[in-house]
Short mmCIF file of N, CA and C and ligand atoms in Angstrom, two decimals:
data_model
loop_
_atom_site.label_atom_id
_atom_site.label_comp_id
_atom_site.label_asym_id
_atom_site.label_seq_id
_atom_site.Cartn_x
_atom_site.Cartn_y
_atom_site.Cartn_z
N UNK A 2 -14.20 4.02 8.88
CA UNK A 2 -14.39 3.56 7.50
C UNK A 2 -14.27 2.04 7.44
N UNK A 3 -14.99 1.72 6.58
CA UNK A 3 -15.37 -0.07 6.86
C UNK A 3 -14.53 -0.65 5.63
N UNK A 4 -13.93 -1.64 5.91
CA UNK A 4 -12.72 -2.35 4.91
C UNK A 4 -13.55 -2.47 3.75
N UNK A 5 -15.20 -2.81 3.67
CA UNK A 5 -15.66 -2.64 2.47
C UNK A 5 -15.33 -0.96 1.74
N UNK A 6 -15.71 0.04 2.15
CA UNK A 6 -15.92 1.22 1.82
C UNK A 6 -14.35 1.65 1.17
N UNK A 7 -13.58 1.35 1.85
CA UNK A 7 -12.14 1.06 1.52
C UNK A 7 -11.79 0.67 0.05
N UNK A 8 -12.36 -0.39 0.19
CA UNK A 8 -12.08 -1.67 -1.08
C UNK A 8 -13.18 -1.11 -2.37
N UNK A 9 -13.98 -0.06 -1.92
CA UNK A 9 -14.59 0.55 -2.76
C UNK A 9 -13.34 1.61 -3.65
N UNK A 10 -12.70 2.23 -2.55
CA UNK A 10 -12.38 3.19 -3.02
C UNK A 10 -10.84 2.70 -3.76
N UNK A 11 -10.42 1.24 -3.58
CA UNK A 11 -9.23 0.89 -4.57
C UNK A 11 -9.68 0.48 -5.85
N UNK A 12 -10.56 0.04 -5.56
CA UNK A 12 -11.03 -0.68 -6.92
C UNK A 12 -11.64 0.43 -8.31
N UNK A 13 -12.48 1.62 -7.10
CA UNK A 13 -12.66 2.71 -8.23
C UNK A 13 -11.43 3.16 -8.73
N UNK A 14 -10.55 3.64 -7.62
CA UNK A 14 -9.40 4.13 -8.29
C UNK A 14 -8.51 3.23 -9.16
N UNK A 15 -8.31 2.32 -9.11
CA UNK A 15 -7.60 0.85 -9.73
C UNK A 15 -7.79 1.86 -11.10
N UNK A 16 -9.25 2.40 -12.06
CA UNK A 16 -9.39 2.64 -13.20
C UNK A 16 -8.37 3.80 -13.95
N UNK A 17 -7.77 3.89 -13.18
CA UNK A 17 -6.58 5.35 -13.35
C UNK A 17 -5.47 4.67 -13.78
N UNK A 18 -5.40 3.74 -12.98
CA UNK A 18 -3.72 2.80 -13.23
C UNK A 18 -2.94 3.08 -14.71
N UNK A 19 -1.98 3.40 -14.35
CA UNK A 19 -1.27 3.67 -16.03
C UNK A 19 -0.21 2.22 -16.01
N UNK A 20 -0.94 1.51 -16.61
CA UNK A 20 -0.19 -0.06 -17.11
C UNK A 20 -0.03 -0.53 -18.18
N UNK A 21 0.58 0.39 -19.11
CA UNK A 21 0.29 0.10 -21.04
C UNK A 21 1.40 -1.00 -21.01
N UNK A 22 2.42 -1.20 -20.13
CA UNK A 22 3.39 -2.23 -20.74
C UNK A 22 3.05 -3.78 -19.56
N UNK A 23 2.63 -3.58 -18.30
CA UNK A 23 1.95 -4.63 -17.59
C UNK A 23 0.85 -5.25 -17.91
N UNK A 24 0.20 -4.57 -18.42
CA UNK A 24 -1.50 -4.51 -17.59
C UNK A 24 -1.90 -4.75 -16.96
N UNK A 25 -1.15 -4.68 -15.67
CA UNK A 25 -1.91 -5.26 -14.28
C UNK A 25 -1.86 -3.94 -13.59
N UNK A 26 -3.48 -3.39 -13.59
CA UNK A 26 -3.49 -2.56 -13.26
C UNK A 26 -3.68 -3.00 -11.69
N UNK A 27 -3.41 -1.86 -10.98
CA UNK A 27 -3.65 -1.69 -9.29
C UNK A 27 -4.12 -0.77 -8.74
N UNK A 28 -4.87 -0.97 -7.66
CA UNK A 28 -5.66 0.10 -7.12
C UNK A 28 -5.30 -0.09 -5.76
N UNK A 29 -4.58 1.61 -4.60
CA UNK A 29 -4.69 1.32 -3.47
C UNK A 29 -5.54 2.44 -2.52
N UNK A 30 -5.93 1.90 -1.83
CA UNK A 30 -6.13 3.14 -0.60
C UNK A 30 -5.25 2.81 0.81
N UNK A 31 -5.09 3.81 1.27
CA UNK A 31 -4.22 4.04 2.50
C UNK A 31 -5.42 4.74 3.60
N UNK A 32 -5.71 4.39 4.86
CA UNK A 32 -6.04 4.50 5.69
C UNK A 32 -5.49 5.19 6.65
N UNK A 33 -5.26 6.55 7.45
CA UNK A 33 -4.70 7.27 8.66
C UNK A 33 -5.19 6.51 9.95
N UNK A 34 -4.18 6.54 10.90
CA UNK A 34 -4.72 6.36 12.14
C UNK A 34 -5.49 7.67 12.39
N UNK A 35 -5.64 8.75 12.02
CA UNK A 35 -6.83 9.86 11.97
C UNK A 35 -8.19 9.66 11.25
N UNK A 36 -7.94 8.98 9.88
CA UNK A 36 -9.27 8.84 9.42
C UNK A 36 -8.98 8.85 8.18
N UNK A 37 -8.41 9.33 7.72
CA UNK A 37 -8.30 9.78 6.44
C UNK A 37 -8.10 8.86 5.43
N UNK A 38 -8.37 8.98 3.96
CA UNK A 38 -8.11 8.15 2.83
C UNK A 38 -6.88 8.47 2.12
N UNK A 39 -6.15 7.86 1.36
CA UNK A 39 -5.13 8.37 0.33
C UNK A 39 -5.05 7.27 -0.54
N UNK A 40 -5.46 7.40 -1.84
CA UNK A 40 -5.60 6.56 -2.84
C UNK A 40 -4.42 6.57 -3.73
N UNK A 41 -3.97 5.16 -4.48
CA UNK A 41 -3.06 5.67 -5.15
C UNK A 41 -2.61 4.45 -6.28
N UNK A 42 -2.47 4.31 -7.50
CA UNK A 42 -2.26 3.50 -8.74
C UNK A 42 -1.44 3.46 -9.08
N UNK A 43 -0.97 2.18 -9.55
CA UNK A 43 0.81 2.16 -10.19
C UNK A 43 0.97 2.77 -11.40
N UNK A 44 1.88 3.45 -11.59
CA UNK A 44 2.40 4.52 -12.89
C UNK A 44 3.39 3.83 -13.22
N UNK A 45 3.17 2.93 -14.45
CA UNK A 45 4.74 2.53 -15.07
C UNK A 45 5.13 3.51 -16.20
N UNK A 46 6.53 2.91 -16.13
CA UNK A 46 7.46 4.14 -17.53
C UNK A 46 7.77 3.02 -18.20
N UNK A 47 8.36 3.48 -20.05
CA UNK A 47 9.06 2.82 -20.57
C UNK A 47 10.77 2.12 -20.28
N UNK A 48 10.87 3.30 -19.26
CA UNK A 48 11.88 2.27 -18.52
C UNK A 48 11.25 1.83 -16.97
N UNK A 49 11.40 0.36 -17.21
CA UNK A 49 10.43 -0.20 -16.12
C UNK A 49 10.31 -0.20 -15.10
N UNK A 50 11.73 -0.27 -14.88
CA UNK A 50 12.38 0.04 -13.62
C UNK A 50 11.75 1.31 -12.78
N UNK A 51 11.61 2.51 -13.66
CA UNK A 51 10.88 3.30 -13.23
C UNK A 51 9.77 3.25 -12.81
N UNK A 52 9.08 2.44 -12.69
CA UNK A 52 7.47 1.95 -12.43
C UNK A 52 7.53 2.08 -10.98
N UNK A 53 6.26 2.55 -10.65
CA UNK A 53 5.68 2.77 -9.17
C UNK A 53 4.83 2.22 -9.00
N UNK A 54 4.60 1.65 -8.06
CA UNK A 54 3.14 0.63 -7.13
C UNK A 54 2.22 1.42 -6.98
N UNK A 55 1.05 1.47 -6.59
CA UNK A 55 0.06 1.81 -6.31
C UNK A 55 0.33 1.72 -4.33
N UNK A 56 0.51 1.22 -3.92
CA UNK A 56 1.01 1.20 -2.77
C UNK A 56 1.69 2.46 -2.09
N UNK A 57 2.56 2.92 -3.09
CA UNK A 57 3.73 3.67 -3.02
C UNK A 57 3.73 4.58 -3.23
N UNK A 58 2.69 5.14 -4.59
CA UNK A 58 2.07 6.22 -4.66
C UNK A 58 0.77 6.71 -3.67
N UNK A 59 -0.02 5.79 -2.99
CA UNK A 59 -0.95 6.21 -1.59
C UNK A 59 -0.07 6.71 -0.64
N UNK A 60 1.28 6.17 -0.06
CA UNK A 60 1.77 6.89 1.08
C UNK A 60 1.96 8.26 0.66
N UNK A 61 3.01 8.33 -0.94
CA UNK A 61 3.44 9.72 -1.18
C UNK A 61 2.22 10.57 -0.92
N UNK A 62 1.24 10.54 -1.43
CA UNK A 62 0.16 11.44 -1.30
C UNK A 62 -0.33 11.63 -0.11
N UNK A 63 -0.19 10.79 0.86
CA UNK A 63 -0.71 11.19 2.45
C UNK A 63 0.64 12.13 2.98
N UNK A 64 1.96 11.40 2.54
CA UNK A 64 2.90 11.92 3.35
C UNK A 64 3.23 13.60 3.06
N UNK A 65 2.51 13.66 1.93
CA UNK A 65 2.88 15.19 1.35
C UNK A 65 1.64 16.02 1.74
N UNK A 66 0.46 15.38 2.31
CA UNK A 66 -0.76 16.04 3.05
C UNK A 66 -0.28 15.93 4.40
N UNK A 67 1.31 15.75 4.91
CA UNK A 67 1.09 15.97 5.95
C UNK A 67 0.86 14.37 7.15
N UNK A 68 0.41 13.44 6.53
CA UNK A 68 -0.05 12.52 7.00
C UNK A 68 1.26 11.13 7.61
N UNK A 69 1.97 10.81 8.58
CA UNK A 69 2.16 9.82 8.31
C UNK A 69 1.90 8.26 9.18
N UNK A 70 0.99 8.20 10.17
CA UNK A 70 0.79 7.17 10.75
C UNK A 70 -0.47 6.53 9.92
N UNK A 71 -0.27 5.58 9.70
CA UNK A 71 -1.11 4.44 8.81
C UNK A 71 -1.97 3.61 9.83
N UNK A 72 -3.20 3.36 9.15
CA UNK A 72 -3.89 1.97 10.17
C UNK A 72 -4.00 0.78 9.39
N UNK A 73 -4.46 1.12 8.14
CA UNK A 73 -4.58 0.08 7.32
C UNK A 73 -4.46 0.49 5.53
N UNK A 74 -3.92 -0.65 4.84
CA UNK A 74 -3.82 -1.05 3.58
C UNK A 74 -4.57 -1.68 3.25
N UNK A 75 -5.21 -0.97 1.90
CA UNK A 75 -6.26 -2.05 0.83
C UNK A 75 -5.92 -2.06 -0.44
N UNK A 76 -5.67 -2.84 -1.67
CA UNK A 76 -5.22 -3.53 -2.51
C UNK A 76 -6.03 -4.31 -3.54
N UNK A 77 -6.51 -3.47 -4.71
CA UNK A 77 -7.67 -4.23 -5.03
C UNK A 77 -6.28 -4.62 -6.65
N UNK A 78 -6.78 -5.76 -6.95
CA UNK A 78 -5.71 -6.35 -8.73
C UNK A 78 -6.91 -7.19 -8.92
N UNK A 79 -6.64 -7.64 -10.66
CA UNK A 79 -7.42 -8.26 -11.41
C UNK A 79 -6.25 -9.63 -11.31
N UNK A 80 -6.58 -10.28 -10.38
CA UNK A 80 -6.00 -11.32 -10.38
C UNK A 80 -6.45 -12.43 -10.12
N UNK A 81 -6.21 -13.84 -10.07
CA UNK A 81 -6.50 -15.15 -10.10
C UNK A 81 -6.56 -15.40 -7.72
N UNK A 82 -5.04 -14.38 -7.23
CA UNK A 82 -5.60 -14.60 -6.31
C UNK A 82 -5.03 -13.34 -5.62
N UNK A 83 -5.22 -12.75 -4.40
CA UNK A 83 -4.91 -11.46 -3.65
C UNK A 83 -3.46 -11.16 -4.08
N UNK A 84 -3.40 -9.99 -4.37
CA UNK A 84 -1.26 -9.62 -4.28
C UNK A 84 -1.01 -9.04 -3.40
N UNK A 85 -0.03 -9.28 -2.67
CA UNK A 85 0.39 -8.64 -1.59
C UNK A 85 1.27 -7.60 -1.98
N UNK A 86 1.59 -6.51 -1.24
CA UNK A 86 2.51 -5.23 -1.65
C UNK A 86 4.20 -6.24 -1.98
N UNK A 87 4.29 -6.16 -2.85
CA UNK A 87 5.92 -6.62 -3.00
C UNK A 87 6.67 -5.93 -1.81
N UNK A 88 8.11 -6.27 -2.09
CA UNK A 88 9.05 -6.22 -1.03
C UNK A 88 9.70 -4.81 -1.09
N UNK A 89 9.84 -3.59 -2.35
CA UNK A 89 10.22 -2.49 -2.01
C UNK A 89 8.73 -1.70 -1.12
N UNK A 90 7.80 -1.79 -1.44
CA UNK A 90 6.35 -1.36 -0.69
C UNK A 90 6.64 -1.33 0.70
N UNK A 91 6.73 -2.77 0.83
CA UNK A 91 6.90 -3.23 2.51
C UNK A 91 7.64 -2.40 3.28
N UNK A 92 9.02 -2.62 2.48
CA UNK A 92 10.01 -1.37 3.40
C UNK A 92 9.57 0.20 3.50
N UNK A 93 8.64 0.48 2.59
CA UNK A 93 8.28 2.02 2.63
C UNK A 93 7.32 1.86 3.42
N UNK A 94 6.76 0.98 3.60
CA UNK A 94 5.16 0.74 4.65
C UNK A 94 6.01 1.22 5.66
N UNK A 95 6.85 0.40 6.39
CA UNK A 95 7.34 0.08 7.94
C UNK A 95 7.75 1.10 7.92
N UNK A 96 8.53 2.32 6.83
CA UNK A 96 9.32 3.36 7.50
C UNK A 96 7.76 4.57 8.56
N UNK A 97 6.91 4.06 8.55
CA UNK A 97 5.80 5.10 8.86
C UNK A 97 5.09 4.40 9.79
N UNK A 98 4.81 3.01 9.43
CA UNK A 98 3.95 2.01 10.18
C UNK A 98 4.19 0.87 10.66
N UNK A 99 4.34 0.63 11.86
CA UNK A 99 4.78 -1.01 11.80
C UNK A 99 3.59 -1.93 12.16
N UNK A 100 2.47 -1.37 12.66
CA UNK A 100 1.62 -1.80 13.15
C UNK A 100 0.05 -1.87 12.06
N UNK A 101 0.44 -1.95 10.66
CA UNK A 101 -0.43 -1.85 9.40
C UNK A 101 -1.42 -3.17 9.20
N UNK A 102 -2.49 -2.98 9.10
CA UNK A 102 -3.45 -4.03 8.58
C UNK A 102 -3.00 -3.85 7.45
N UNK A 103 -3.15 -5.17 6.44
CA UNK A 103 -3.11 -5.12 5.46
C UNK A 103 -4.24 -6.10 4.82
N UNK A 104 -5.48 -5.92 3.65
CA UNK A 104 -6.26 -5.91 2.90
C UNK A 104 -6.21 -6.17 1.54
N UNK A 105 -6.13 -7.14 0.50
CA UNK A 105 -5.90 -7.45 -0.48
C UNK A 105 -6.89 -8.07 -0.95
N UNK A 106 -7.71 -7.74 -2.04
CA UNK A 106 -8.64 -8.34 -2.51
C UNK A 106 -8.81 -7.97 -4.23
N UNK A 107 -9.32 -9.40 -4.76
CA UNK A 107 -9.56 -9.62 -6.59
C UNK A 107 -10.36 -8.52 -7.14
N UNK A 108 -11.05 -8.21 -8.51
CA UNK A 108 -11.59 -7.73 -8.51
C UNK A 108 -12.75 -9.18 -8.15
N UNK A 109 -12.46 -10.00 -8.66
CA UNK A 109 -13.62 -11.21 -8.23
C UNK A 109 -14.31 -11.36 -6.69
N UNK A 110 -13.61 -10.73 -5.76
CA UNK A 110 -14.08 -10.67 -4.16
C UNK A 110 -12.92 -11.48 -3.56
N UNK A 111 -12.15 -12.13 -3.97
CA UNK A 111 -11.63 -13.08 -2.99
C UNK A 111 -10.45 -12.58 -2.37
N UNK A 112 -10.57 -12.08 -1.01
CA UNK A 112 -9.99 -11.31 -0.09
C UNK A 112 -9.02 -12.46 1.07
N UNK A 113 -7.77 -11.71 1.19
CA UNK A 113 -7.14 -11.81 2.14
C UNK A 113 -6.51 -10.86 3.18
N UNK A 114 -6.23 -11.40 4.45
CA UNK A 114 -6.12 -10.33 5.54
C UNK A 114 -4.48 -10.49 6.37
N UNK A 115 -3.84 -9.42 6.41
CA UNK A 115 -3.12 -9.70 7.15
C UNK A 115 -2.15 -8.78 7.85
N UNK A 116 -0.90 -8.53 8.10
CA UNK A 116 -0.15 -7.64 9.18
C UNK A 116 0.78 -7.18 8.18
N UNK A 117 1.67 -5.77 8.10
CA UNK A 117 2.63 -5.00 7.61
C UNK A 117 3.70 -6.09 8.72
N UNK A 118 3.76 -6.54 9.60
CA UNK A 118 4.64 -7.96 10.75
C UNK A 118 4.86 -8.94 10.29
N UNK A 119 3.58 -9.40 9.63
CA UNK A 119 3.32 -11.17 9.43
C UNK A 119 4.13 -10.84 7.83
N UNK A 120 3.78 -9.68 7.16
CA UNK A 120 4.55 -9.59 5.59
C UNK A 120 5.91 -9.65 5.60
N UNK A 121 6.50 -8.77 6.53
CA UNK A 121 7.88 -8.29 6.85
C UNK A 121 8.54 -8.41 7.84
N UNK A 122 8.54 -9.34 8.43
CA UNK A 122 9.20 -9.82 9.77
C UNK A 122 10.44 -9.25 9.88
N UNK A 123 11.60 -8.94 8.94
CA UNK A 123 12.75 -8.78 9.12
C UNK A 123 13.03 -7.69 8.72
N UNK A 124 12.90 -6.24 8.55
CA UNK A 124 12.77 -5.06 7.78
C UNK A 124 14.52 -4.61 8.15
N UNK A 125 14.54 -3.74 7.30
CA UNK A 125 15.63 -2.92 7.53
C UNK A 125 15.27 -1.97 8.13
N UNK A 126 16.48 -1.26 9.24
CA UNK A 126 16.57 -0.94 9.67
C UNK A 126 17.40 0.19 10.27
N UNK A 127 17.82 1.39 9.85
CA UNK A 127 18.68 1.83 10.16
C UNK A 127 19.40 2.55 11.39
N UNK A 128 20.28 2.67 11.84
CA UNK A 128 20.62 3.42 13.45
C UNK A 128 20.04 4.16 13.70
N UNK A 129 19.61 5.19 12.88
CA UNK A 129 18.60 6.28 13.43
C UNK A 129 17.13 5.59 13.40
N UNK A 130 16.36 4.30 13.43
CA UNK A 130 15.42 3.99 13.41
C UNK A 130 14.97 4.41 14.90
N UNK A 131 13.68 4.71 15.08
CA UNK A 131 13.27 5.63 16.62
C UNK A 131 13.01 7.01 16.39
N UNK A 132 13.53 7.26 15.49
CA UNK A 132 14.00 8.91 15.34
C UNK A 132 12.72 9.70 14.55
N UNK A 133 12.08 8.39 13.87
CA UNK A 133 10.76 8.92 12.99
C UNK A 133 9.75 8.80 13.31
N UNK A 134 9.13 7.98 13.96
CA UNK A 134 8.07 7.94 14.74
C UNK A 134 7.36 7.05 14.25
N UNK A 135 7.62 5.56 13.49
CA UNK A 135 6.56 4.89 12.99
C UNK A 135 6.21 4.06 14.46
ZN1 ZN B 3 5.25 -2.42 -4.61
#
């Protein structure tokens, strides 16, 4: 699947986003090292705190199909310039993947490229890390 075809499929999904108190809606797809897609949009609550990434909701949905080695992240926002997965994302990325492309692009086109490594150099880590298989 081609990072365009990808970036197709965040940006369609992006239209789902439930953002009545942000409005920054988000659109992601998740990529398998098998093949597979898992799309997924941030759901905020009136308590905000409760709010979920779009990021965060693509793993849940692969990880509950069963899925958890990742190849790549795509990230489509209506923004001025690419957003990268914030910092609770990151740590849920690495618990599965450490080795993640990551894909961020406007709805305007203007794309950036880079590593789940180069984002998170310093992750947490816990003693049983090894034990899961990212
Ligand atoms: Zn996030």
């Amino acid at each position: 699947m081609t990072d365009k075809e990808l970036l197709d499929l965040a940006r369609e999904v992006r239209t789902s986003a439930y953002a009545p108190y942000s409005g920054f809606s988000v659109g992601a797809a998740l990529l398998t090292r098998g093949g597979r897609v898992f799309t997924g949009v941030n759901v905020e609550n009136a308590s905000l705190g409760l709010s979920v990434c779009a990021e965060r909701n693509a793993v849940g949905a692969a990880v509950a199909a069963g899925q958890r080695e990742f190849a790549k992240l795509v990230v489509v926002t209506d923004s001025p310039e690419p957003t990268m997965p914030c910092g609770v994302c990151r740590q849920v990325l690495w618990e599965f993947s450490h080795d993640l492309e990551v894909v961020v692009e406007t709805l305007g086109g203007t794309r950036s490229t880079t590593t789940l490594r180069e984002l998170f150099p310093l992750p947490f880590t816990s003693y049983r890390e090894g034990e899961h298989g990212a």
